[in-house]
Amino acid sequence: GENVEQHPSTLSVQEGDSAVIKCTYSDSASNYFPWYKQELGKGPQLIIDIRSNVGEKKDQRIAVTLNKTAKHFSLHITETQPEDSAVYFCAASKGNYGQNFVFGPGTRLSVLP
Amino acid sequence: KAGVTQTPRYLIKTRGQQVTLSCSPISGHRSVSWYQQTPGQGLQFLFEYFSETQRNKGNFPGRFSGRQFSNSRSEMNVSTLELGDSALYLCASSLEAGGTDTQYFGPGTRLTVL
């Protein structure tokens, strides 16, 4: 089955710097890749997603890139702010009937003021 | 539009008891998936329901079960609780079944088994 790896497990950046989190997946049939942000005491919140027919997607300070050949996708956060501090999860899905999301182990991002 | 709601938010049970958790999806969403989140295992898929039918099931023992009602609300039940069942249980709703429709998560139910 699908396996999703995520790196790094923890990341500390200075406010205003950029943060990059990378995920790799094993199943080349996976075609949908969402990113979630989870703050303490809350459920994961979708922040951006990308489908396999797109190489890059951007939403203000957040962008995701996908390399289907290498089977990896990355989250880029620019101009980080303290409120970006949270745990970020990537996920992969094949989208077929009955297939569901496999999540990475998460990255704890700390933005230092 | 209201988000996914889960009740109760917190539960404390003892070993051997059973528990029922409830999830109300976003209005119009027909699919509800359940996940278990623990520090050691991360987010693990339990099962998905769509149109009152279980469409997919993760690798959990039969003590974990669920159901979905005609209004798309879902419940999950854990019988004969074990200490290792202590976790955050999350449900997520999406418009359709399968894995490429955006899933929206609820706040979770924190279950503690003593």
PDB file of C-alpha atoms in Angstrom:
ATOM      1  CA  GLY A   1       0.000   0.000   0.000  1.00  0.00           C
ATOM      2  CA  GLU A   2       0.849   3.655  -0.078  1.00  0.00           C
ATOM      3  CA  ASN A   3       3.568   4.957   2.235  1.00  0.00           C
ATOM      4  CA  VAL A   4       4.177   8.653   2.840  1.00  0.00           C
ATOM      5  CA  GLU A   5       7.386   9.957   4.366  1.00  0.00           C
ATOM      6  CA  GLN A   6       7.753  13.521   5.607  1.00  0.00           C
ATOM      7  CA  HIS A   7      10.839  15.567   6.458  1.00  0.00           C
ATOM      8  CA  PRO A   8      11.911  17.211   8.625  1.00  0.00           C
ATOM      9  CA  SER A   9      10.054  16.098  11.728  1.00  0.00           C
ATOM     10  CA  THR A  10      10.771  19.428  13.408  1.00  0.00           C
ATOM     11  CA  LEU A  11      11.666  22.765  11.885  1.00  0.00           C
ATOM     12  CA  SER A  12      12.512  26.075  13.546  1.00  0.00           C
ATOM     13  CA  VAL A  13      12.767  29.267  11.536  1.00  0.00           C
ATOM     14  CA  GLN A  14      13.062  32.943  12.324  1.00  0.00           C
ATOM     15  CA  GLU A  15      10.030  35.095  11.694  1.00  0.00           C
ATOM     16  CA  GLY A  16      10.114  36.346   8.128  1.00  0.00           C
ATOM     17  CA  ASP A  17      12.179  33.445   6.824  1.00  0.00           C
ATOM     18  CA  SER A  18      10.866  30.696   4.548  1.00  0.00           C
ATOM     19  CA  ALA A  19      10.012  27.147   5.573  1.00  0.00           C
ATOM     20  CA  VAL A  20      10.018  24.082   3.346  1.00  0.00           C
ATOM     21  CA  ILE A  21       8.572  20.674   4.204  1.00  0.00           C
ATOM     22  CA  LYS A  22       9.018  17.742   1.862  1.00  0.00           C
ATOM     23  CA  CYS A  23       7.004  14.551   1.436  1.00  0.00           C
ATOM     24  CA  THR A  24       7.649  11.496  -0.657  1.00  0.00           C
ATOM     25  CA  TYR A  25       5.097   8.861  -1.606  1.00  0.00           C
ATOM     26  CA  SER A  26       5.490   5.326  -2.844  1.00  0.00           C
ATOM     27  CA  ASP A  27       2.453   4.654  -5.042  1.00  0.00           C
ATOM     28  CA  SER A  28       2.797   6.225  -8.467  1.00  0.00           C
ATOM     29  CA  ALA A  29      -0.993   5.977  -8.877  1.00  0.00           C
ATOM     30  CA  SER A  30      -1.555   8.584  -6.155  1.00  0.00           C
ATOM     31  CA  ASN A  31      -3.004  11.707  -7.708  1.00  0.00           C
ATOM     32  CA  TYR A  32      -4.205  14.009  -4.940  1.00  0.00           C
ATOM     33  CA  PHE A  33      -1.949  15.612  -2.336  1.00  0.00           C
ATOM     34  CA  PRO A  34      -3.400  17.840   0.398  1.00  0.00           C
ATOM     35  CA  TRP A  35      -1.551  19.632   3.177  1.00  0.00           C
ATOM     36  CA  TYR A  36      -3.076  20.140   6.601  1.00  0.00           C
ATOM     37  CA  LYS A  37      -2.158  22.412   9.497  1.00  0.00           C
ATOM     38  CA  GLN A  38      -3.008  21.288  13.000  1.00  0.00           C
ATOM     39  CA  GLU A  39      -2.876  23.639  15.938  1.00  0.00           C
ATOM     40  CA  LEU A  40      -2.901  22.477  19.519  1.00  0.00           C
ATOM     41  CA  GLY A  41      -6.294  21.157  20.558  1.00  0.00           C
ATOM     42  CA  LYS A  42      -7.775  21.423  17.088  1.00  0.00           C
ATOM     43  CA  GLY A  43      -8.452  19.165  14.148  1.00  0.00           C
ATOM     44  CA  PRO A  44      -6.334  19.367  10.983  1.00  0.00           C
ATOM     45  CA  GLN A  45      -7.223  22.263   8.713  1.00  0.00           C
ATOM     46  CA  LEU A  46      -6.709  22.040   4.968  1.00  0.00           C
ATOM     47  CA  ILE A  47      -4.327  24.782   3.834  1.00  0.00           C
ATOM     48  CA  ILE A  48      -3.585  23.839   0.252  1.00  0.00           C
ATOM     49  CA  ASP A  49      -3.848  20.860  -2.070  1.00  0.00           C
ATOM     50  CA  ILE A  50      -2.577  19.830  -5.475  1.00  0.00           C
ATOM     51  CA  ARG A  51      -3.636  17.291  -8.054  1.00  0.00           C
ATOM     52  CA  SER A  52      -1.320  15.293 -10.254  1.00  0.00           C
ATOM     53  CA  ASN A  53      -2.116  17.243 -13.409  1.00  0.00           C
ATOM     54  CA  VAL A  54      -0.608  20.371 -11.861  1.00  0.00           C
ATOM     55  CA  GLY A  55       3.042  21.002 -11.013  1.00  0.00           C
ATOM     56  CA  GLU A  56       2.662  23.966  -8.695  1.00  0.00           C
ATOM     57  CA  LYS A  57      -0.059  25.818  -6.836  1.00  0.00           C
ATOM     58  CA  LYS A  58       0.176  28.997  -4.817  1.00  0.00           C
ATOM     59  CA  ASP A  59      -2.096  30.722  -2.336  1.00  0.00           C
ATOM     60  CA  GLN A  60      -0.651  33.930  -0.906  1.00  0.00           C
ATOM     61  CA  ARG A  61       2.327  32.928   1.277  1.00  0.00           C
ATOM     62  CA  ILE A  62       1.794  29.205   0.772  1.00  0.00           C
ATOM     63  CA  ALA A  63       2.788  27.140  -2.241  1.00  0.00           C
ATOM     64  CA  VAL A  64       2.973  23.463  -3.054  1.00  0.00           C
ATOM     65  CA  THR A  65       5.095  21.846  -5.751  1.00  0.00           C
ATOM     66  CA  LEU A  66       4.725  18.344  -7.116  1.00  0.00           C
ATOM     67  CA  ASN A  67       7.298  16.221  -8.893  1.00  0.00           C
ATOM     68  CA  LYS A  68       5.498  13.142 -10.164  1.00  0.00           C
ATOM     69  CA  THR A  69       8.610  11.573 -11.621  1.00  0.00           C
ATOM     70  CA  ALA A  70      10.441  11.681  -8.314  1.00  0.00           C
ATOM     71  CA  LYS A  71       7.237  11.070  -6.359  1.00  0.00           C
ATOM     72  CA  HIS A  72       7.645  13.950  -4.000  1.00  0.00           C
ATOM     73  CA  PHE A  73       5.797  17.125  -3.161  1.00  0.00           C
ATOM     74  CA  SER A  74       6.752  20.049  -0.998  1.00  0.00           C
ATOM     75  CA  LEU A  75       5.106  22.786   1.032  1.00  0.00           C
ATOM     76  CA  HIS A  76       6.664  26.224   0.914  1.00  0.00           C
ATOM     77  CA  ILE A  77       5.732  28.952   3.383  1.00  0.00           C
ATOM     78  CA  THR A  78       7.253  32.381   2.790  1.00  0.00           C
ATOM     79  CA  GLU A  79       7.473  35.327   5.176  1.00  0.00           C
ATOM     80  CA  THR A  80       6.676  33.095   8.125  1.00  0.00           C
ATOM     81  CA  GLN A  81       4.775  34.500  11.081  1.00  0.00           C
ATOM     82  CA  PRO A  82       4.438  33.217  14.670  1.00  0.00           C
ATOM     83  CA  GLU A  83       0.888  32.085  13.908  1.00  0.00           C
ATOM     84  CA  ASP A  84       2.304  29.671  11.342  1.00  0.00           C
ATOM     85  CA  SER A  85       3.651  27.627  14.255  1.00  0.00           C
ATOM     86  CA  ALA A  86       1.791  24.300  14.188  1.00  0.00           C
ATOM     87  CA  VAL A  87       2.120  20.695  13.056  1.00  0.00           C
ATOM     88  CA  TYR A  88       1.842  20.225   9.301  1.00  0.00           C
ATOM     89  CA  PHE A  89       0.744  16.977   7.684  1.00  0.00           C
ATOM     90  CA  CYS A  90       0.972  15.945   4.074  1.00  0.00           C
ATOM     91  CA  ALA A  91      -1.218  13.210   2.611  1.00  0.00           C
ATOM     92  CA  ALA A  92      -1.545  11.214  -0.585  1.00  0.00           C
ATOM     93  CA  SER A  93      -4.524   9.533  -2.160  1.00  0.00           C
ATOM     94  CA  LYS A  94      -5.235   7.548  -5.309  1.00  0.00           C
ATOM     95  CA  GLY A  95      -8.799   8.697  -5.538  1.00  0.00           C
ATOM     96  CA  ASN A  96     -10.234   5.412  -6.654  1.00  0.00           C
ATOM     97  CA  TYR A  97     -13.392   4.038  -5.161  1.00  0.00           C
ATOM     98  CA  GLY A  98     -12.623   2.976  -1.654  1.00  0.00           C
ATOM     99  CA  GLN A  99      -9.181   4.522  -1.570  1.00  0.00           C
ATOM    100  CA  ASN A 100      -8.408   6.948   1.149  1.00  0.00           C
ATOM    101  CA  PHE A 101      -5.765   9.241   2.433  1.00  0.00           C
ATOM    102  CA  VAL A 102      -2.425   8.124   3.808  1.00  0.00           C
ATOM    103  CA  PHE A 103      -0.847  10.778   5.991  1.00  0.00           C
ATOM    104  CA  GLY A 104       2.768  11.610   6.634  1.00  0.00           C
ATOM    105  CA  PRO A 105       3.992  11.614  10.255  1.00  0.00           C
ATOM    106  CA  GLY A 106       3.894  15.402  10.517  1.00  0.00           C
ATOM    107  CA  THR A 107       6.337  18.296  10.868  1.00  0.00           C
ATOM    108  CA  ARG A 108       6.319  20.541  13.904  1.00  0.00           C
ATOM    109  CA  LEU A 109       7.084  24.055  12.702  1.00  0.00           C
ATOM    110  CA  SER A 110       8.159  26.692  15.187  1.00  0.00           C
ATOM    111  CA  VAL A 111       8.447  30.293  14.031  1.00  0.00           C
ATOM    112  CA  LEU A 112      10.630  32.234  16.425  1.00  0.00           C
ATOM    113  CA  PRO A 113       9.894  35.949  16.865  1.00  0.00           C
TER     114      PRO A 113
ATOM    115  CA  LYS B   1     -21.706  27.013   6.364  1.00  0.00           C
ATOM    116  CA  ALA B   2     -21.080  25.245   9.657  1.00  0.00           C
ATOM    117  CA  GLY B   3     -18.061  22.981   9.844  1.00  0.00           C
ATOM    118  CA  VAL B   4     -17.756  19.395  10.972  1.00  0.00           C
ATOM    119  CA  THR B   5     -18.887  18.938  14.549  1.00  0.00           C
ATOM    120  CA  GLN B   6     -17.967  16.144  16.901  1.00  0.00           C
ATOM    121  CA  THR B   7     -19.420  15.243  20.248  1.00  0.00           C
ATOM    122  CA  PRO B   8     -18.389  14.864  22.920  1.00  0.00           C
ATOM    123  CA  ARG B   9     -15.104  16.732  22.830  1.00  0.00           C
ATOM    124  CA  TYR B  10     -13.636  14.861  25.771  1.00  0.00           C
ATOM    125  CA  LEU B  11     -14.306  11.447  27.271  1.00  0.00           C
ATOM    126  CA  ILE B  12     -12.801   9.484  30.101  1.00  0.00           C
ATOM    127  CA  LYS B  13     -13.556   5.774  30.270  1.00  0.00           C
ATOM    128  CA  THR B  14     -12.141   2.744  32.025  1.00  0.00           C
ATOM    129  CA  ARG B  15     -10.829  -0.437  30.484  1.00  0.00           C
ATOM    130  CA  GLY B  16     -13.521  -2.830  29.351  1.00  0.00           C
ATOM    131  CA  GLN B  17     -16.152  -0.164  28.807  1.00  0.00           C
ATOM    132  CA  GLN B  18     -17.527   0.842  25.456  1.00  0.00           C
ATOM    133  CA  VAL B  19     -17.878   4.284  23.945  1.00  0.00           C
ATOM    134  CA  THR B  20     -19.829   5.938  21.133  1.00  0.00           C
ATOM    135  CA  LEU B  21     -18.604   9.058  19.359  1.00  0.00           C
ATOM    136  CA  SER B  22     -20.687  11.217  17.073  1.00  0.00           C
ATOM    137  CA  CYS B  23     -19.879  13.242  13.984  1.00  0.00           C
ATOM    138  CA  SER B  24     -22.044  15.660  12.023  1.00  0.00           C
ATOM    139  CA  PRO B  25     -20.620  16.448   8.588  1.00  0.00           C
ATOM    140  CA  ILE B  26     -20.769  19.713   6.719  1.00  0.00           C
ATOM    141  CA  SER B  27     -24.219  20.236   5.242  1.00  0.00           C
ATOM    142  CA  GLY B  28     -24.423  18.515   1.858  1.00  0.00           C
ATOM    143  CA  HIS B  29     -21.447  16.259   2.454  1.00  0.00           C
ATOM    144  CA  ARG B  30     -22.269  12.598   2.087  1.00  0.00           C
ATOM    145  CA  SER B  31     -18.982  10.962   3.034  1.00  0.00           C
ATOM    146  CA  VAL B  32     -17.634  10.661   6.567  1.00  0.00           C
ATOM    147  CA  SER B  33     -14.246   9.191   7.389  1.00  0.00           C
ATOM    148  CA  TRP B  34     -12.883   8.424  10.833  1.00  0.00           C
ATOM    149  CA  TYR B  35      -9.248   8.605  11.920  1.00  0.00           C
ATOM    150  CA  GLN B  36      -7.346   7.798  15.076  1.00  0.00           C
ATOM    151  CA  GLN B  37      -4.514  10.147  15.990  1.00  0.00           C
ATOM    152  CA  THR B  38      -1.843   9.196  18.510  1.00  0.00           C
ATOM    153  CA  PRO B  39       1.654  10.594  19.115  1.00  0.00           C
ATOM    154  CA  GLY B  40       3.238   7.279  18.204  1.00  0.00           C
ATOM    155  CA  GLN B  41       1.214   6.219  15.166  1.00  0.00           C
ATOM    156  CA  GLY B  42       0.110   9.559  13.770  1.00  0.00           C
ATOM    157  CA  LEU B  43      -3.098   9.794  11.775  1.00  0.00           C
ATOM    158  CA  GLN B  44      -4.483   6.384  10.952  1.00  0.00           C
ATOM    159  CA  PHE B  45      -7.563   5.707   8.852  1.00  0.00           C
ATOM    160  CA  LEU B  46     -10.345   3.783  10.579  1.00  0.00           C
ATOM    161  CA  PHE B  47     -13.192   3.661   8.066  1.00  0.00           C
ATOM    162  CA  GLU B  48     -15.250   5.628   5.590  1.00  0.00           C
ATOM    163  CA  TYR B  49     -19.009   5.772   5.236  1.00  0.00           C
ATOM    164  CA  PHE B  50     -20.961   6.989   2.261  1.00  0.00           C
ATOM    165  CA  SER B  51     -24.721   6.770   1.807  1.00  0.00           C
ATOM    166  CA  GLU B  52     -25.027   4.714   4.986  1.00  0.00           C
ATOM    167  CA  THR B  53     -22.578   2.090   3.690  1.00  0.00           C
ATOM    168  CA  GLN B  54     -19.069   1.383   4.872  1.00  0.00           C
ATOM    169  CA  ARG B  55     -16.918   1.869   1.788  1.00  0.00           C
ATOM    170  CA  ASN B  56     -13.474   1.240   3.161  1.00  0.00           C
ATOM    171  CA  LYS B  57     -11.904   0.043   6.372  1.00  0.00           C
ATOM    172  CA  GLY B  58      -8.472   0.487   7.850  1.00  0.00           C
ATOM    173  CA  ASN B  59      -6.416  -2.027   9.768  1.00  0.00           C
ATOM    174  CA  PHE B  60      -8.147  -1.911  13.135  1.00  0.00           C
ATOM    175  CA  PRO B  61      -9.694  -4.742  15.179  1.00  0.00           C
ATOM    176  CA  GLY B  62     -13.390  -5.509  15.064  1.00  0.00           C
ATOM    177  CA  ARG B  63     -13.865  -3.679  18.369  1.00  0.00           C
ATOM    178  CA  PHE B  64     -13.977  -0.526  16.252  1.00  0.00           C
ATOM    179  CA  SER B  65     -17.193  -0.127  14.335  1.00  0.00           C
ATOM    180  CA  GLY B  66     -19.284   2.626  12.888  1.00  0.00           C
ATOM    181  CA  ARG B  67     -22.430   3.524  11.100  1.00  0.00           C
ATOM    182  CA  GLN B  68     -23.946   6.347   9.119  1.00  0.00           C
ATOM    183  CA  PHE B  69     -27.482   7.599   9.212  1.00  0.00           C
ATOM    184  CA  SER B  70     -29.679   8.838   6.387  1.00  0.00           C
ATOM    185  CA  ASN B  71     -28.838  12.453   7.257  1.00  0.00           C
ATOM    186  CA  SER B  72     -25.125  11.591   6.816  1.00  0.00           C
ATOM    187  CA  ARG B  73     -24.368  11.900  10.520  1.00  0.00           C
ATOM    188  CA  SER B  74     -22.044   9.159  11.666  1.00  0.00           C
ATOM    189  CA  GLU B  75     -21.185   7.390  14.879  1.00  0.00           C
ATOM    190  CA  MET B  76     -18.266   5.213  15.760  1.00  0.00           C
ATOM    191  CA  ASN B  77     -18.233   2.720  18.574  1.00  0.00           C
ATOM    192  CA  VAL B  78     -15.338   1.146  20.402  1.00  0.00           C
ATOM    193  CA  SER B  79     -16.142  -1.848  22.576  1.00  0.00           C
ATOM    194  CA  THR B  80     -14.076  -3.428  25.328  1.00  0.00           C
ATOM    195  CA  LEU B  81     -11.813  -0.421  25.628  1.00  0.00           C
ATOM    196  CA  GLU B  82      -8.079  -0.914  26.072  1.00  0.00           C
ATOM    197  CA  LEU B  83      -5.488   1.527  27.400  1.00  0.00           C
ATOM    198  CA  GLY B  84      -4.051   1.788  23.890  1.00  0.00           C
ATOM    199  CA  ASP B  85      -7.335   3.166  22.581  1.00  0.00           C
ATOM    200  CA  SER B  86      -6.547   6.490  24.239  1.00  0.00           C
ATOM    201  CA  ALA B  87      -6.298   8.889  21.328  1.00  0.00           C
ATOM    202  CA  LEU B  88      -7.810  11.811  19.498  1.00  0.00           C
ATOM    203  CA  TYR B  89     -10.559  10.527  17.222  1.00  0.00           C
ATOM    204  CA  LEU B  90     -11.157  12.712  14.213  1.00  0.00           C
ATOM    205  CA  CYS B  91     -13.854  12.607  11.650  1.00  0.00           C
ATOM    206  CA  ALA B  92     -13.663  14.245   8.258  1.00  0.00           C
ATOM    207  CA  SER B  93     -16.398  14.900   5.763  1.00  0.00           C
ATOM    208  CA  SER B  94     -16.331  15.307   2.002  1.00  0.00           C
ATOM    209  CA  LEU B  95     -18.887  15.716  -0.723  1.00  0.00           C
ATOM    210  CA  GLU B  96     -18.300  12.369  -2.328  1.00  0.00           C
ATOM    211  CA  ALA B  97     -16.664   9.075  -1.449  1.00  0.00           C
ATOM    212  CA  GLY B  98     -13.227   8.073  -2.511  1.00  0.00           C
ATOM    213  CA  GLY B  99      -9.942   9.799  -2.100  1.00  0.00           C
ATOM    214  CA  THR B 100      -9.687  12.904  -4.247  1.00  0.00           C
ATOM    215  CA  ASP B 101     -12.468  14.930  -2.762  1.00  0.00           C
ATOM    216  CA  THR B 102     -11.304  17.466  -0.207  1.00  0.00           C
ATOM    217  CA  GLN B 103     -11.749  16.287   3.348  1.00  0.00           C
ATOM    218  CA  TYR B 104     -12.635  18.703   6.128  1.00  0.00           C
ATOM    219  CA  PHE B 105     -11.853  17.660   9.667  1.00  0.00           C
ATOM    220  CA  GLY B 106     -13.758  18.219  12.865  1.00  0.00           C
ATOM    221  CA  PRO B 107     -12.083  19.231  16.137  1.00  0.00           C
ATOM    222  CA  GLY B 108     -11.910  15.653  17.365  1.00  0.00           C
ATOM    223  CA  THR B 109     -12.945  13.742  20.461  1.00  0.00           C
ATOM    224  CA  ARG B 110     -10.189  13.204  23.005  1.00  0.00           C
ATOM    225  CA  LEU B 111     -10.693   9.736  24.520  1.00  0.00           C
ATOM    226  CA  THR B 112      -8.768   8.757  27.628  1.00  0.00           C
ATOM    227  CA  VAL B 113      -8.940   5.167  28.821  1.00  0.00           C
ATOM    228  CA  LEU B 114      -7.905   4.560  32.431  1.00  0.00           C
TER     229      LEU B 114
END
